[in-house]
XYZ file of C-alpha atoms in Angstrom:
400
model
C 1.657 9.822 17.969
C 1.426 13.003 15.879
C 2.176 13.071 12.179
C 5.603 14.288 11.167
C 5.623 17.653 9.481
C 8.449 17.712 6.969
C 9.187 21.036 5.347
C 10.998 21.039 2.023
C 12.791 24.236 1.145
C 13.109 25.757 -2.312
C 16.516 24.147 -2.912
C 15.128 20.758 -1.852
C 12.266 21.056 -4.345
C 14.732 21.732 -7.155
C 16.738 18.642 -6.111
C 13.631 16.460 -6.214
C 12.667 17.832 -9.623
C 16.197 17.180 -10.914
C 16.061 13.591 -9.633
C 12.648 13.049 -11.245
C 13.941 14.176 -14.648
C 17.251 12.304 -14.415
C 16.094 9.345 -16.530
C 15.015 11.699 -19.335
C 18.368 13.492 -19.260
C 20.236 10.192 -19.436
C 18.105 8.900 -22.302
C 18.720 12.145 -24.247
C 22.491 11.773 -23.741
C 22.398 8.152 -24.895
C 20.484 9.008 -28.050
C 22.854 11.870 -28.848
C 25.980 9.673 -28.556
C 27.440 8.195 -31.762
C 26.706 4.475 -32.267
C 30.310 3.272 -32.263
C 31.271 -0.335 -31.674
C 33.211 -0.879 -28.463
C 36.684 -2.104 -29.350
C 40.043 -2.577 -27.737
C 41.454 -4.818 -25.045
C 40.402 -4.274 -21.450
C 42.851 -5.758 -18.901
C 40.174 -6.583 -16.351
C 38.233 -8.618 -18.940
C 41.383 -10.395 -20.090
C 42.290 -11.291 -16.495
C 38.790 -12.617 -15.825
C 38.940 -14.723 -18.982
C 42.352 -16.136 -18.004
C 41.277 -17.017 -14.458
C 37.782 -18.295 -15.318
C 37.801 -19.719 -18.851
C 34.809 -21.624 -20.211
C 37.124 -24.573 -20.862
C 40.813 -25.432 -21.203
C 42.666 -27.093 -24.056
C 45.385 -29.252 -22.516
C 48.072 -31.497 -23.946
C 49.721 -34.461 -22.229
C 53.359 -33.404 -21.780
C 54.575 -36.474 -19.893
C 53.287 -39.612 -18.168
C 54.759 -40.934 -14.921
C 54.183 -44.636 -14.286
C 53.176 -45.601 -10.745
C 51.913 -48.766 -9.098
C 48.503 -49.382 -10.728
C 48.302 -45.684 -11.607
C 49.704 -42.995 -13.891
C 50.361 -39.313 -13.343
C 49.537 -37.201 -16.396
C 51.433 -33.917 -16.584
C 49.293 -31.530 -18.643
C 50.270 -28.259 -20.289
C 48.219 -25.549 -21.930
C 48.081 -25.857 -25.712
C 48.789 -22.136 -26.113
C 51.808 -22.271 -23.794
C 50.383 -19.611 -21.482
C 49.997 -19.868 -17.690
C 47.014 -21.948 -16.646
C 44.330 -20.666 -14.248
C 45.562 -20.551 -10.661
C 43.811 -22.814 -8.170
C 43.446 -23.634 -4.495
C 45.320 -26.738 -3.387
C 42.681 -29.479 -3.128
C 40.602 -28.461 -6.147
C 39.916 -30.602 -9.222
C 39.491 -30.306 -12.976
C 36.809 -32.108 -14.976
C 37.854 -33.825 -18.206
C 35.456 -34.149 -21.143
C 36.278 -37.352 -22.993
C 34.877 -38.991 -26.144
C 34.011 -42.611 -25.338
C 32.280 -44.967 -27.788
C 30.323 -42.226 -29.504
C 29.429 -40.472 -26.258
C 30.977 -37.569 -24.384
C 31.553 -38.283 -20.705
C 33.056 -36.208 -17.915
C 35.265 -37.303 -15.053
C 36.777 -35.147 -12.335
C 40.325 -35.633 -11.036
C 41.978 -33.751 -8.187
C 45.057 -31.767 -9.101
C 48.103 -33.276 -7.388
C 50.502 -30.532 -8.458
C 51.299 -27.329 -6.582
C 49.364 -24.201 -7.577
C 52.794 -22.698 -8.260
C 53.162 -24.940 -11.338
C 50.041 -23.404 -12.910
C 52.042 -20.200 -13.383
C 54.395 -22.089 -15.700
C 51.451 -23.588 -17.584
C 51.314 -27.067 -16.012
C 48.835 -29.203 -14.098
C 49.166 -32.802 -12.934
C 46.475 -35.395 -12.234
C 46.823 -39.037 -11.227
C 44.497 -41.754 -12.505
C 44.347 -45.105 -10.721
C 43.173 -48.376 -12.281
C 39.478 -49.116 -11.713
C 38.674 -52.615 -13.014
C 35.260 -52.604 -14.648
C 35.149 -48.800 -14.693
C 33.959 -46.912 -17.748
C 36.717 -44.279 -18.005
C 39.808 -44.781 -15.808
C 41.123 -47.937 -17.470
C 40.586 -46.422 -20.923
C 42.578 -43.359 -19.904
C 45.407 -45.529 -18.612
C 45.568 -47.764 -21.687
C 44.831 -45.313 -24.505
C 46.149 -41.855 -23.638
C 49.711 -41.041 -24.722
C 52.095 -38.095 -24.770
C 50.923 -35.420 -27.202
C 47.228 -36.265 -26.918
C 44.933 -33.316 -26.289
C 42.187 -33.139 -23.692
C 39.381 -30.656 -23.033
C 38.989 -29.775 -19.351
C 37.174 -27.358 -17.086
C 38.937 -24.695 -15.080
C 39.818 -25.764 -11.501
C 36.895 -25.876 -9.098
C 35.619 -27.485 -5.908
C 35.496 -26.555 -2.224
C 37.921 -29.061 -0.676
C 40.644 -26.636 0.366
C 41.967 -24.880 3.439
C 40.221 -21.653 4.427
C 41.770 -19.760 7.329
C 38.495 -17.990 8.167
C 36.904 -21.378 8.841
C 39.587 -23.970 9.578
C 42.055 -24.359 12.428
C 45.764 -23.836 11.765
C 46.300 -27.514 12.592
C 44.707 -29.892 10.082
C 44.484 -33.674 10.309
C 44.214 -35.138 6.808
C 42.679 -38.592 6.338
C 43.431 -40.196 2.978
C 42.957 -43.585 1.393
C 44.149 -44.901 -1.986
C 44.004 -42.298 -4.751
C 42.373 -39.909 -2.264
C 45.938 -38.841 -1.544
C 46.055 -36.510 -4.575
C 44.446 -33.349 -3.113
C 46.566 -33.737 0.025
C 49.730 -34.006 -2.062
C 48.773 -30.694 -3.685
C 48.227 -29.175 -0.223
C 51.578 -30.485 1.038
C 53.360 -29.041 -1.990
C 51.558 -25.694 -1.550
C 52.598 -25.560 2.113
C 56.194 -26.368 1.141
C 56.118 -23.635 -1.528
C 54.843 -21.078 0.990
C 51.505 -20.694 -0.815
C 49.381 -22.137 2.005
C 49.964 -21.371 5.681
C 48.743 -24.193 7.906
C 50.163 -27.345 9.494
C 49.060 -30.648 7.963
C 49.400 -34.031 9.638
C 48.381 -36.669 7.112
C 47.194 -40.159 8.062
C 47.404 -42.099 4.811
C 45.813 -45.551 4.652
C 47.044 -48.219 2.208
C 46.756 -51.994 2.106
C 50.487 -52.681 1.953
C 53.717 -50.708 1.755
C 53.910 -51.497 -1.974
C 50.472 -49.900 -2.510
C 51.466 -46.461 -1.185
C 51.108 -43.840 -3.901
C 53.644 -40.983 -3.899
C 55.650 -42.543 -1.060
C 58.879 -40.828 -2.108
C 57.294 -37.428 -2.707
C 55.399 -37.404 0.592
C 58.389 -38.471 2.668
C 60.644 -35.907 0.977
C 58.190 -33.032 1.604
C 57.913 -34.128 5.248
C 61.728 -34.120 5.502
C 62.200 -30.551 4.228
C 58.957 -28.924 5.428
C 58.356 -28.732 9.203
C 54.662 -27.886 8.681
C 53.911 -31.246 7.028
C 53.957 -34.706 8.583
C 52.850 -38.012 7.048
C 51.867 -41.171 8.935
C 51.497 -44.284 6.800
C 48.793 -46.705 7.978
C 48.830 -50.253 6.560
C 45.708 -52.393 6.881
C 47.153 -55.711 5.613
C 50.739 -55.568 6.893
C 52.504 -55.045 10.212
C 55.835 -53.290 9.737
C 58.123 -51.215 11.872
C 57.721 -47.506 11.202
C 54.085 -47.880 10.095
C 50.777 -47.790 11.921
C 48.715 -50.962 11.462
C 44.989 -51.454 10.936
C 42.392 -48.855 9.983
C 42.250 -45.152 10.670
C 40.074 -44.782 13.785
C 39.133 -42.051 16.226
C 41.762 -43.468 18.588
C 44.501 -43.215 15.947
C 43.425 -39.683 15.009
C 43.586 -38.715 18.683
C 47.119 -40.086 18.908
C 48.397 -37.531 16.388
C 45.905 -34.687 16.837
C 46.893 -31.434 18.595
C 44.608 -29.534 20.970
C 42.476 -27.803 18.345
C 42.256 -29.026 14.770
C 40.189 -29.471 11.628
C 39.718 -32.802 9.857
C 39.855 -33.217 6.063
C 38.843 -36.545 4.497
C 39.295 -37.917 0.985
C 39.169 -41.572 -0.006
C 37.038 -44.364 -1.479
C 33.384 -44.889 -0.596
C 34.140 -47.738 1.845
C 36.491 -45.459 3.779
C 33.818 -42.769 4.060
C 31.325 -45.264 5.466
C 33.831 -46.640 7.985
C 35.058 -43.241 9.161
C 31.679 -41.567 9.553
C 31.023 -42.964 13.069
C 34.701 -42.562 13.967
C 34.626 -38.867 13.106
C 31.479 -38.446 15.218
C 33.404 -39.799 18.217
C 35.793 -36.837 17.974
C 32.994 -34.399 18.848
C 34.160 -31.797 16.356
C 31.866 -28.926 15.340
C 30.529 -29.597 11.852
C 32.410 -26.620 10.410
C 35.746 -28.248 11.327
C 35.101 -31.371 9.276
C 35.612 -31.212 5.521
C 35.279 -34.096 3.098
C 35.772 -34.175 -0.638
C 32.640 -35.477 -2.305
C 33.273 -38.708 -4.165
C 31.376 -39.973 -7.172
C 27.882 -41.085 -6.295
C 27.512 -44.577 -4.835
C 27.517 -47.671 -7.049
C 25.200 -49.456 -4.591
C 22.239 -47.107 -4.036
C 20.108 -49.945 -2.660
C 22.348 -49.912 0.438
C 21.470 -46.266 1.143
C 18.881 -45.235 3.674
C 15.535 -44.496 2.037
C 16.147 -46.338 -1.228
C 12.886 -47.990 -2.437
C 13.939 -51.640 -2.567
C 11.059 -52.599 -4.864
C 12.700 -50.788 -7.816
C 16.131 -52.426 -7.480
C 17.203 -53.909 -10.816
C 14.284 -52.425 -12.749
C 14.548 -50.532 -16.032
C 12.669 -47.343 -16.808
C 12.233 -44.979 -19.751
C 13.459 -41.401 -19.587
C 12.055 -38.801 -21.975
C 14.821 -36.249 -22.402
C 14.043 -32.745 -23.631
C 16.937 -30.515 -24.666
C 15.839 -27.337 -26.420
C 13.580 -28.319 -29.344
C 14.888 -31.905 -29.289
C 13.149 -34.762 -27.494
C 13.988 -38.457 -27.291
C 13.300 -41.479 -25.099
C 16.119 -43.587 -23.638
C 16.347 -46.620 -21.329
C 17.675 -46.199 -17.788
C 18.459 -48.585 -14.955
C 17.205 -47.889 -11.454
C 20.658 -48.693 -10.096
C 22.581 -46.012 -11.999
C 22.378 -42.205 -12.056
C 20.222 -40.497 -14.671
C 23.344 -38.804 -16.082
C 24.928 -42.162 -16.915
C 21.882 -43.158 -18.979
C 21.937 -39.797 -20.770
C 25.637 -40.112 -21.631
C 25.287 -43.733 -22.759
C 22.602 -42.603 -25.196
C 25.097 -40.190 -26.774
C 23.328 -37.055 -25.540
C 25.695 -34.164 -24.799
C 24.776 -32.975 -21.334
C 26.720 -30.584 -19.082
C 28.339 -32.045 -15.971
C 31.469 -31.650 -13.863
C 31.729 -32.923 -10.295
C 29.426 -35.969 -10.700
C 28.732 -35.853 -6.972
C 25.829 -33.427 -6.647
C 27.967 -30.531 -5.438
C 28.616 -28.154 -8.334
C 25.127 -27.987 -9.883
C 26.523 -27.915 -13.426
C 24.076 -30.619 -14.578
C 21.040 -29.008 -12.856
C 17.897 -30.076 -14.770
C 14.105 -29.792 -14.436
C 12.250 -32.980 -13.506
C 8.854 -32.633 -15.175
C 7.395 -36.097 -14.579
C 8.413 -38.994 -12.328
C 10.405 -39.644 -9.158
C 14.076 -40.122 -8.311
C 16.154 -41.244 -5.332
C 19.025 -39.030 -4.149
C 21.521 -40.380 -1.559
C 21.615 -38.186 1.513
C 25.354 -37.481 1.251
C 24.875 -36.133 -2.294
C 21.826 -33.978 -1.598
C 23.334 -30.539 -2.197
C 20.420 -28.789 -3.920
C 19.186 -25.366 -2.911
C 15.798 -25.188 -1.212
C 14.262 -23.437 -4.233
C 15.470 -26.185 -6.581
C 13.891 -28.858 -4.376
C 10.675 -26.847 -4.209
C 10.427 -26.225 -7.961
C 11.439 -29.693 -9.108
C 15.070 -29.360 -10.175
C 17.499 -32.256 -9.736
C 21.172 -33.006 -10.309
C 21.106 -35.979 -12.742
C 24.640 -37.005 -11.727
C 23.393 -38.240 -8.336
C 19.707 -38.952 -9.014
C 18.545 -42.547 -9.523
C 15.276 -43.103 -11.429
C 12.525 -44.805 -9.453
C 9.887 -44.485 -12.208
C 9.609 -43.419 -15.823
C 10.816 -39.818 -16.119
C 10.453 -36.739 -18.257
C 13.407 -34.412 -17.771
C 14.439 -31.121 -19.295
C 18.223 -30.750 -19.471
C 20.258 -27.661 -20.417
C 22.282 -27.447 -23.590
C 25.945 -28.388 -23.447
C 28.139 -25.360 -22.686
C 31.322 -27.158 -21.717
């Protein structure tokens, strides 16, 4: 193959010379410009700040009592509209607890439409023995202020990925993101058809019974099927949500969304597999990391119940703290009063991403959401990493 002979004319040579000198011309213009401070309000920056704030200051406007739960209606302290969100997303609350700052995420159960009038709503259910939920239920009152993140998360309908027909599977307080979806569909914000199979122990345990039934009555795109595990009653399905029950209500083509307690996830995993759905048509909201890591595949049983020491480095500060093998590294850090960033507490968002310098950890398979590069270079998400030896970890400074 012969070499290419490219001829550059006189005009072309001038163009190349002009391009070569462009950086010098630009630098001369920069140096000649007056050094004036940039001032003024730029709408695009203001919009970005409103939609993606570093944090939100919220105030409890009202509290709605429910069976073993409370709905907290929150408003922005400044009275302005709150950041818009996708139905199914959550906010993360930062709460002072016994000298520590802890985070907990709660799905928004309100319609995105209400954000425009400056309101969100979350529902907190009693969790006997829990570190945060019961304190929220017993201590928070109208007028109290709370610091929260902007809405986030990936548990929402996406028409480029999901089918127009969605089967929702909910259990207990896992109903909250689906209630937001149902309200968004009713408000005309979302455009898909949702058939919700909602599992409860008894009829008395059903959260949002009135709201769900009313939306189903006025909105033809939403249908709710109540499934009772401990009672047999007319008008209700009985037992557990199974592949057979899903098939009874499923249309020809559909996506499946799942949100519920850990036990429900474990039960439904093989049932979902029976449906033969492509992986892209199955969405599940990540729950908090397991409380029984020793039941997970791959957990080193010899460390169960042991206590280790974690050396925590944060900027120029360094300290050593105790940590149990049966709890996430983040819990030990928070208990020690160290302010560490976190949001989802399920390994998904990466907000707590930290460098593991020394030691080993166990990460449950369902919470392993790290990028390949982070795995390769030794980064972990402390919210879902259980210590299996003494550790040295470098955590970022708190920025929310």
